[in-house]
Coordinates of C-alpha atoms and ligand atoms in Angstrom, one line a residue:
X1 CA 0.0 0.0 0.0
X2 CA 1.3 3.4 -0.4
X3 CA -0.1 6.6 2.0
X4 CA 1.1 8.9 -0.4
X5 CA -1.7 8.1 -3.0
X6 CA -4.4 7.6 -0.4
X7 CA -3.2 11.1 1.4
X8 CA -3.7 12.7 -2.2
X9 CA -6.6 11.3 -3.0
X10 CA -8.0 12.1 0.3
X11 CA -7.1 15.8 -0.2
X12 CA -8.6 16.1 -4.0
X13 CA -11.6 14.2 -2.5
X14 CA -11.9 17.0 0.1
X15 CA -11.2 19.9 -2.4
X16 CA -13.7 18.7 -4.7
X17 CA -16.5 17.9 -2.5
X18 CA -15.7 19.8 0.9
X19 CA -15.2 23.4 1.8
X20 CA -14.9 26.1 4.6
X21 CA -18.0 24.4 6.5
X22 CA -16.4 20.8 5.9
X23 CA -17.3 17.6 4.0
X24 CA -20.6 18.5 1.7
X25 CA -21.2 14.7 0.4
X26 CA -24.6 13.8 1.5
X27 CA -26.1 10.7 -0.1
X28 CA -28.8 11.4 -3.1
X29 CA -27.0 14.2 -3.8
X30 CA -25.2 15.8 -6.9
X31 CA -22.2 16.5 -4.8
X32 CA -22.5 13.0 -3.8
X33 CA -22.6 11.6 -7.1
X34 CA -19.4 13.9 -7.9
X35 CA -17.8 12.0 -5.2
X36 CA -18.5 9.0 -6.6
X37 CA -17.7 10.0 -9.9
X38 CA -14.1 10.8 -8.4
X39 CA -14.3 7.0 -7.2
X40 CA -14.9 5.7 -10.4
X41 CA -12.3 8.0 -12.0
X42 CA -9.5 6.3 -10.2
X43 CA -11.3 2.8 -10.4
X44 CA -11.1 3.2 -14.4
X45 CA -7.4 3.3 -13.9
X46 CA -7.5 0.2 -13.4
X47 CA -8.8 -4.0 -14.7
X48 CA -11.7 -3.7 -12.7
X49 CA -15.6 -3.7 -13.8
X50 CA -17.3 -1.3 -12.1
X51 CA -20.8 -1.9 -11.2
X52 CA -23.9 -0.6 -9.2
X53 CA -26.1 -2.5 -7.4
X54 CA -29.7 -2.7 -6.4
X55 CA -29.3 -0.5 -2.8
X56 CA -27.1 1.5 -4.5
X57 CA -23.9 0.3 -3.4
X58 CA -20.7 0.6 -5.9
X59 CA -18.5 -2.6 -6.6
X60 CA -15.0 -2.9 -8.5
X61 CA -13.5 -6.2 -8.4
X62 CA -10.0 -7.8 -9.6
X63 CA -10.2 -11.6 -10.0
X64 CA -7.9 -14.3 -8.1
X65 CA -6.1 -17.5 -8.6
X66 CA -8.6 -18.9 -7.2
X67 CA -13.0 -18.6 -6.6
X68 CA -14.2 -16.3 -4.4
X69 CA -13.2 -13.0 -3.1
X70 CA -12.2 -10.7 -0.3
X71 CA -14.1 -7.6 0.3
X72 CA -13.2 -4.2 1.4
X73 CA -14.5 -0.8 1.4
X74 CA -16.6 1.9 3.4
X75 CA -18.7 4.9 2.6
X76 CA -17.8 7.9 0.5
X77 CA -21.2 9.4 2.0
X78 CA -21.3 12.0 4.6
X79 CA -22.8 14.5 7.2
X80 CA -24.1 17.9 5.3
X81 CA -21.3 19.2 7.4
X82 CA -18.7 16.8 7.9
X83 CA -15.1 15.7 8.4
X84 CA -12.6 14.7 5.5
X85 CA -11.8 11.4 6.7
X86 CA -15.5 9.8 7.8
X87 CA -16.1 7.0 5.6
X88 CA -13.7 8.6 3.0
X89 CA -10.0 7.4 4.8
X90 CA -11.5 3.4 4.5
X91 CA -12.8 3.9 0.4
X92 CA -9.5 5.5 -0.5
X93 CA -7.5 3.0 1.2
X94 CA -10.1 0.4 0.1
X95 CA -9.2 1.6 -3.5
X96 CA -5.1 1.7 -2.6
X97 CA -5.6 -1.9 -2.1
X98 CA -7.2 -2.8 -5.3
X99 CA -4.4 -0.9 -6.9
X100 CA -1.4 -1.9 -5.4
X101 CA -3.0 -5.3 -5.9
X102 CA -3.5 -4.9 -9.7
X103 CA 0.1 -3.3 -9.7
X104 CA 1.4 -7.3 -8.5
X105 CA -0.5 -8.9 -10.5
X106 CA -3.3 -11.6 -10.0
X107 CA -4.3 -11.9 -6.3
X108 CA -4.7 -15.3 -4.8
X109 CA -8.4 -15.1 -4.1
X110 CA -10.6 -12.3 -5.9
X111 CA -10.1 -8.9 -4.5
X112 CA -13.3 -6.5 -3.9
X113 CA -13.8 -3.2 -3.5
X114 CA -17.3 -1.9 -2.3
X115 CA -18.7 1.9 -1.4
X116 CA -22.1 1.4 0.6
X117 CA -24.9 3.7 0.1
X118 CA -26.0 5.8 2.4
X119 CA -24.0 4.8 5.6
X120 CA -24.6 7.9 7.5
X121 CA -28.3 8.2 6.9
X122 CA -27.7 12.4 6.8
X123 CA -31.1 12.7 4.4
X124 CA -33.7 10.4 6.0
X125 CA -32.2 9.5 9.3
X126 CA -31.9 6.0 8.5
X127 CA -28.1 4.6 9.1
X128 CA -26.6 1.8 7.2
X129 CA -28.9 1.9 4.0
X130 CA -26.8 -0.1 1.5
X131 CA -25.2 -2.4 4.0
X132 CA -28.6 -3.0 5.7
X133 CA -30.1 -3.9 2.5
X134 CA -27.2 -6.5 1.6
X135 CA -27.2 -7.9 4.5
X136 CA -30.9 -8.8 4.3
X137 CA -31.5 -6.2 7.6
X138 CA -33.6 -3.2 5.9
X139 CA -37.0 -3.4 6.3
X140 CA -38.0 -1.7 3.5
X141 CA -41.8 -1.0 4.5
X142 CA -40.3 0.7 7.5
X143 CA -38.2 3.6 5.0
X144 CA -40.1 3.7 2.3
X145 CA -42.1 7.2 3.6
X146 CA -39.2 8.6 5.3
X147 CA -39.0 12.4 4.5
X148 CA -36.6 14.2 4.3
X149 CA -36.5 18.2 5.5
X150 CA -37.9 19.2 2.4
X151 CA -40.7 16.5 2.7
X152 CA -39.7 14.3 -0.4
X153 CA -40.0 10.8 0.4
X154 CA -37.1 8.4 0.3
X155 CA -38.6 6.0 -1.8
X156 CA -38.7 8.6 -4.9
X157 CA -35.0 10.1 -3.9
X158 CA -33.7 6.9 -4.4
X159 CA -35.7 6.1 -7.4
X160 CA -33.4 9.1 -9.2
X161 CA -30.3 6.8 -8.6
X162 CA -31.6 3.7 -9.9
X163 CA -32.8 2.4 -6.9
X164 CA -36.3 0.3 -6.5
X165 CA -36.8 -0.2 -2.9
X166 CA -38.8 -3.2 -3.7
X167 CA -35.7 -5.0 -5.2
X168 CA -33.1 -3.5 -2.5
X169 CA -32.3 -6.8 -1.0
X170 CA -31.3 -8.4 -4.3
X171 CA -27.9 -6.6 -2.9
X172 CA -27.3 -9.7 -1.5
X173 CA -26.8 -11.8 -4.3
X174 CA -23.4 -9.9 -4.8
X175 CA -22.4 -11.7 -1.4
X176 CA -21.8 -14.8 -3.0
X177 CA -18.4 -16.1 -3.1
X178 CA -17.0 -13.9 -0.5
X179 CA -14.8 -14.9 2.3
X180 CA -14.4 -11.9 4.4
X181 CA -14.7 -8.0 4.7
X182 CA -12.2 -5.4 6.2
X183 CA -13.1 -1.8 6.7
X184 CA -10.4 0.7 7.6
X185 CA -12.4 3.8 9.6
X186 CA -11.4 6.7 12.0
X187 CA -12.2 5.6 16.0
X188 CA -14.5 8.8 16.0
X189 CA -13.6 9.5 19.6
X190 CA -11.1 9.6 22.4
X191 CA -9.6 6.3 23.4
X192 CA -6.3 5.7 21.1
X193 CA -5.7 10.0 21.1
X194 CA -5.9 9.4 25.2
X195 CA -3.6 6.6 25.1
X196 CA -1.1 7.9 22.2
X197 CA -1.7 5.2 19.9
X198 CA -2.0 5.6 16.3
X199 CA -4.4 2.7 15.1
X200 CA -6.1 -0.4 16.8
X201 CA -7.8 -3.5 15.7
X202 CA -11.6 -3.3 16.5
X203 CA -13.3 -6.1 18.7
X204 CA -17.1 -5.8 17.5
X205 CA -19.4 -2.9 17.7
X206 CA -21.4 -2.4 20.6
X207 CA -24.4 -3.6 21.6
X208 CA -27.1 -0.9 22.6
X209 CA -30.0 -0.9 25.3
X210 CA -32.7 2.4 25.0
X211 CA -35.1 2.8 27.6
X212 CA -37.5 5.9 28.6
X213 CA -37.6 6.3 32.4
X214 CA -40.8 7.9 33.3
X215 CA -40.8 8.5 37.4
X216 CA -44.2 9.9 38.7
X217 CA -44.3 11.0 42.2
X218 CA -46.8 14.3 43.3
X219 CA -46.8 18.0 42.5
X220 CA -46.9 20.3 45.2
X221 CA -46.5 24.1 46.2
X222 CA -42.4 24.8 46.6
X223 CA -43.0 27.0 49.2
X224 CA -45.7 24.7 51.5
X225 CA -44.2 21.2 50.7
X226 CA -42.0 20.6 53.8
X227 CA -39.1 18.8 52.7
X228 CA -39.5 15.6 54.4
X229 CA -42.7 15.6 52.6
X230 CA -42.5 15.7 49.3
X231 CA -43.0 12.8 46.4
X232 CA -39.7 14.5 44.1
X233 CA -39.1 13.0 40.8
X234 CA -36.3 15.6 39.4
X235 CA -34.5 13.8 43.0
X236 CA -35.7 10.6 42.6
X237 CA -34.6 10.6 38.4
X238 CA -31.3 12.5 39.8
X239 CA -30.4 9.7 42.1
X240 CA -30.6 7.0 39.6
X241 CA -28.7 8.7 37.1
X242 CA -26.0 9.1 39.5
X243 CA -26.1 5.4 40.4
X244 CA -26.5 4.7 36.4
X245 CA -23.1 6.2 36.0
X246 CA -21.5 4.3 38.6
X247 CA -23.3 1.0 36.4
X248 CA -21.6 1.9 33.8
X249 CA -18.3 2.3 35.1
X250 CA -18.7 -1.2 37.3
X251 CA -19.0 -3.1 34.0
X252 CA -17.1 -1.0 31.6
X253 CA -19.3 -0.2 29.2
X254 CA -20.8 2.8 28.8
X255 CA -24.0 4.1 30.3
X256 CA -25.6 8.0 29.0
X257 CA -29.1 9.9 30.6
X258 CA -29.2 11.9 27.4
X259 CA -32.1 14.1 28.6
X260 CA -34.0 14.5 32.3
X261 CA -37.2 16.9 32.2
X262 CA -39.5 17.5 34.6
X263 CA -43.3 18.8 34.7
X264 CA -44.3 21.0 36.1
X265 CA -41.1 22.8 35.4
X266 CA -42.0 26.1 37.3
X267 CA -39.8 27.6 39.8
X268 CA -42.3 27.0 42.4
X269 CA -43.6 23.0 41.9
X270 CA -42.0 20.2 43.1
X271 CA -42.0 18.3 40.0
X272 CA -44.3 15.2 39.9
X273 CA -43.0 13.7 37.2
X274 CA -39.8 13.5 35.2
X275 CA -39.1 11.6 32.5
X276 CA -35.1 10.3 31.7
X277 CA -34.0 8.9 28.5
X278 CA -31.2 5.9 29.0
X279 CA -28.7 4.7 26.6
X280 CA -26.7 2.0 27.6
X281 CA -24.0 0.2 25.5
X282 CA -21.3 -2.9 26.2
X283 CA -20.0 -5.2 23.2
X284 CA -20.7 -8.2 25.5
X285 CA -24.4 -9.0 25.7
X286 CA -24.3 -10.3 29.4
X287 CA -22.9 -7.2 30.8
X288 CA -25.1 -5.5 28.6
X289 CA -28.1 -7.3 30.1
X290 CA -26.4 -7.1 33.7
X291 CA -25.9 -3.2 33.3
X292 CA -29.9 -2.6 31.9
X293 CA -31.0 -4.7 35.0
X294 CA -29.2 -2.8 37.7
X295 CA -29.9 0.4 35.8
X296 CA -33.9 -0.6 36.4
X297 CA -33.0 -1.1 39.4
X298 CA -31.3 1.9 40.2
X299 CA -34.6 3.5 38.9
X300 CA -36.6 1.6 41.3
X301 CA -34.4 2.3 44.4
X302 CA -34.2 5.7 44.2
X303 CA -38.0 6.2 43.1
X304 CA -38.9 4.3 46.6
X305 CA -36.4 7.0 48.6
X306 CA -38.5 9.7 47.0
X307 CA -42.0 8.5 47.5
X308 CA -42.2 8.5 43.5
X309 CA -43.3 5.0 41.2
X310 CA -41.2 4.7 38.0
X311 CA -41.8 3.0 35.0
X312 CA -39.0 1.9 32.4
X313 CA -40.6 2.0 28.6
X314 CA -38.8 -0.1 26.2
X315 CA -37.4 2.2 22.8
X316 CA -35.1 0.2 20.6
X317 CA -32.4 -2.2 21.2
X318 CA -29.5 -3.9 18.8
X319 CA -27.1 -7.0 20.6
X320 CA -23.9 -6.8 20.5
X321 CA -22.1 -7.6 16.8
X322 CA -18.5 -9.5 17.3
X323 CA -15.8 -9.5 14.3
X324 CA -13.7 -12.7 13.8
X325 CA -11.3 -13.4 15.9
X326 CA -8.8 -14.8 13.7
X327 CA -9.0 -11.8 11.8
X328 CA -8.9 -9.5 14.8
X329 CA -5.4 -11.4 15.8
X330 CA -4.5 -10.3 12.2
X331 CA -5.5 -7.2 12.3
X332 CA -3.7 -6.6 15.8
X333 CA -0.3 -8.4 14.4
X334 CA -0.3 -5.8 11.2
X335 CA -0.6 -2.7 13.6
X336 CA 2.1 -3.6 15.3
X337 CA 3.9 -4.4 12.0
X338 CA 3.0 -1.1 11.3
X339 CA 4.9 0.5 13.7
X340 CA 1.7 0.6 16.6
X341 CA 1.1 -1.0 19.8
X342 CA -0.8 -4.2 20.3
X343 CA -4.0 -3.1 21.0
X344 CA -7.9 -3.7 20.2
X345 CA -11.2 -1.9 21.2
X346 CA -14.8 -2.1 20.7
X347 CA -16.3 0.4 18.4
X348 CA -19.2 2.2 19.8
X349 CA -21.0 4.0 16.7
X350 CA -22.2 1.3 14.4
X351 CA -20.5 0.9 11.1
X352 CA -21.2 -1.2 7.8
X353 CA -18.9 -3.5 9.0
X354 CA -21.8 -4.8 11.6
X355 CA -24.0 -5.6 8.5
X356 CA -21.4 -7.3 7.3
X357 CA -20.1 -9.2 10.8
X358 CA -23.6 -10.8 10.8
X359 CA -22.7 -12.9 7.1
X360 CA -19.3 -13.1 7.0
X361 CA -16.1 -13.2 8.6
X362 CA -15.2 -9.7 9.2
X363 CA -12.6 -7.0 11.2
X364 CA -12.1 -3.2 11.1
X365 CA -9.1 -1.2 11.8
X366 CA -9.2 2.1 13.2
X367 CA -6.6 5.0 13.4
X368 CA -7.1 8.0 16.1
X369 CA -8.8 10.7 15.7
X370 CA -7.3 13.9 17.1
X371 CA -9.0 16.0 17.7
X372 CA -11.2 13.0 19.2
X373 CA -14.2 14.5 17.2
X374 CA -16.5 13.6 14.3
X375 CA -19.4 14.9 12.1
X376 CA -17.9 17.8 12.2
X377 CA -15.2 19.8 10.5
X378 CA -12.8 19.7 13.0
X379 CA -12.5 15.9 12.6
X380 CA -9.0 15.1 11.9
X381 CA -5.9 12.6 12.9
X382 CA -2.3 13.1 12.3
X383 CA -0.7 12.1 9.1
X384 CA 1.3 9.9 11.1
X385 CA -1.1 7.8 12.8
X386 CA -3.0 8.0 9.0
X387 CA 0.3 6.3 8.0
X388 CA 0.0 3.4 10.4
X389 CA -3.5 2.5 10.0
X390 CA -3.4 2.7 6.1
X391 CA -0.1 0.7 6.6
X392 CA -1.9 -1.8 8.8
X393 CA -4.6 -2.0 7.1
X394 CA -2.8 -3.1 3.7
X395 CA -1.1 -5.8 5.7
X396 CA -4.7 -7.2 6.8
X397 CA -5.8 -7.4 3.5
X398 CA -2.7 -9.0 2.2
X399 CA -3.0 -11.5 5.3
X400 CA -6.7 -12.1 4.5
X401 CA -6.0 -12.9 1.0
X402 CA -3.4 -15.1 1.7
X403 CA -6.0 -16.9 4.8
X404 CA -8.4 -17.2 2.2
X405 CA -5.9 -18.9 -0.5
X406 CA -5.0 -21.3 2.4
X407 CA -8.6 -22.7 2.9
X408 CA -9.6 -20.5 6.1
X409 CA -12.1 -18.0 4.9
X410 CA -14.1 -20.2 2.6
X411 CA -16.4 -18.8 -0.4
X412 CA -20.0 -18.1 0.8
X413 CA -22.6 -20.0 -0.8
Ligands
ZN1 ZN1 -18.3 6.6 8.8

């Protein structure tokens, strides 16, 4: 692999389709499609076919020795006011790898490059689009009226690019014959920046729990409710929160009241009810489990100091998705190769990899981000760490391939 090309394609990406504001390459879009087009530019350097399919998503693929094929890629989609390397640091490195393959000739097993469709969900709020829709994971009566802010509806945005929602999961079809998928991303938050490590195999993505709280306890007059005598829910919803926290340090995972409000909410009522929204996350499903139950719990205890009742209200939930652990221990091996430490970390936003880690064996790699910020233009990561991780990266494709050729990662069926 060579950084050079990725760094320069990275920074022609970002001229031609970011600006003062950041990133501007919102899926459905023209300046989408000219990011694509950029994509397809460099792909018609080289022996590959290039081809779109039903959800949308891009493939380019170089053959093998022998059947099947190894898949990379990412998303050259982003936020309407993004970062530069979102999504766009694992397609150009996705791409470096089909190129320095072709440059060496045939691969041992096919080598394939994919860009999913609408990862970041920026128009219709729905995440994961082409991935989803591969993997067999979209329900496609559940998108099809999405609006976006102008009120068009998702099913006739997509219709512009070729896509027919009712045919969206004939994605999956392209999924035959392949043996793995590696996605190179930015971490997105603090944990290699705090530790001063450039890059890190990734474990799985989390698994996430989302429950509304809603405490109900009395309203009364603030200045004739003796203390000792009121039915508090702001206390009783403060209490658990801080007891939440300490759940979520206990098990190591990660544990968020996101919003608390409280009715009344005068200056002069004790509020009788509050209502907390919880978001709790742990990549193994029994801590995950462990950390919702004492979280309810917490909720209870403290409701029953305040005189209040509380209710937890189920909103959405998603287990725990593990990569492969061989190719995590090959993944780990080429960041140390690559001049990082022996590390790996769960991922806590959800990527197309997770679509992916459901079918096949898969593993991501991600380099820091510093400042430990995304979705934003201030994302960014040194050029060194960018080095490593693209660095790494190559190797784990190169290791996959060669896996693969050896009978490990078989073709699916
Ligand atoms: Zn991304």
């Amino acid at each position: 692999m060579n950084a050079d090309r990725v760094l320069a394609d990275l920074r022609e990406l970002a001229r031609l389709t970011g600006g003062p504001d950041g990133a501007r390459r919102v899926c459905w879009t023209d300046e989408w499609a000219a990011a694509r087009q950029f994509l397809r530019s460099r792909l018609d350097e080289l022996p590959v076919e290039i081809e779109i399919d039903e959800a949308g998503n891009l493939w380019a693929g170089l053959e093998g020795e022998q059947d099947g094929f190894v898949i990379v890629g990412s998303h050259i989609d982003s936020v309407p006011a993004g970062g530069w390397l979102d999504g766009a640091l694992g397609e150009l490195s996705a791409l470096e790898a089909l190129r320095s393959q072709a440059e060496q000739g045939k691969p041992p097993v096919g080598l394939r490059l994919v860009d999913w469709a609408d990862e970041e969900g920026a128009r219709f709020g729905r995440s994961l689009f082409g991935s989803s829709a591969c993997a067999g994971t979209l329900d496609v009566g559940e998108v099809r009226d999405l609006t976006d802010r102008d009120g068009e509806r998702l099913e006739e945005v997509v219709a512009r690019y070729d896509v027919e929602l009712e045919r969206v999961h004939e994605s999956g079809s392209r999924l035959r014959g392949a043996r793995a998928y590696l996605e190179l991303h930015i971490e997105q938050g603090p944990v290699l920046e705090s530790r001063g490590e450039p890059a890190a195999a990734v474990l799985g993505t989390f698994g996430v729990e989302r429950h509304l709280a809603v405490f109900t306890g009395q309203t009364a007059h603030a200045g004739a409710t003796p203390m000792e005598l009121r039915r508090d829910t702001f206390m009783a919803t403060s209490q658990a929160a801080l007891a939440i926290r300490e759940v979520g340090i206990r098990h190591q995972g990660v544990c968020t009241v996101g919003r608390a409000s409280s009715e009344p909410g005068v200056v002069t009522a004790v509020p009788g009810r509050t209502e907390m929204l919880l978001d709790q996350r742990h990549l193994d499903p029994d801590a995950l489990a462990a950390m919702l139950a004492e979280a309810r719990k917490a909720c209870e205890q403290a409701a029953a100091a305040h005189g209040c009742e509380v209710e937890l209200r189920y909103l959405w939930s998603i287990p725990p998705i593990p990569f492969d652990d061989r190719l995590i221990a090959l993944a780990r091996q080429s960041v140390v190769d690559s001049g990082g430490k022996d590390t790996a970390i769960p991922s806590g936003p959800l990527h197309d990899a997770a679509e992916m880690a459901r079918l096949l064996p898969t593993v991501m790699i991600f380099s820091s981000s510093s400042p430990p910020v995304s979705h934003t233009k201030e994302e960014d990561t040194p050029e060194g760490d960018l080095r490593v991780a693209i660095a790494a990266y190559g190797r784990t494709v190169a290791g996959a391939l060669e896996l693969a050729a050896a009978g490990d990662l078989p073709p699916r069926e």
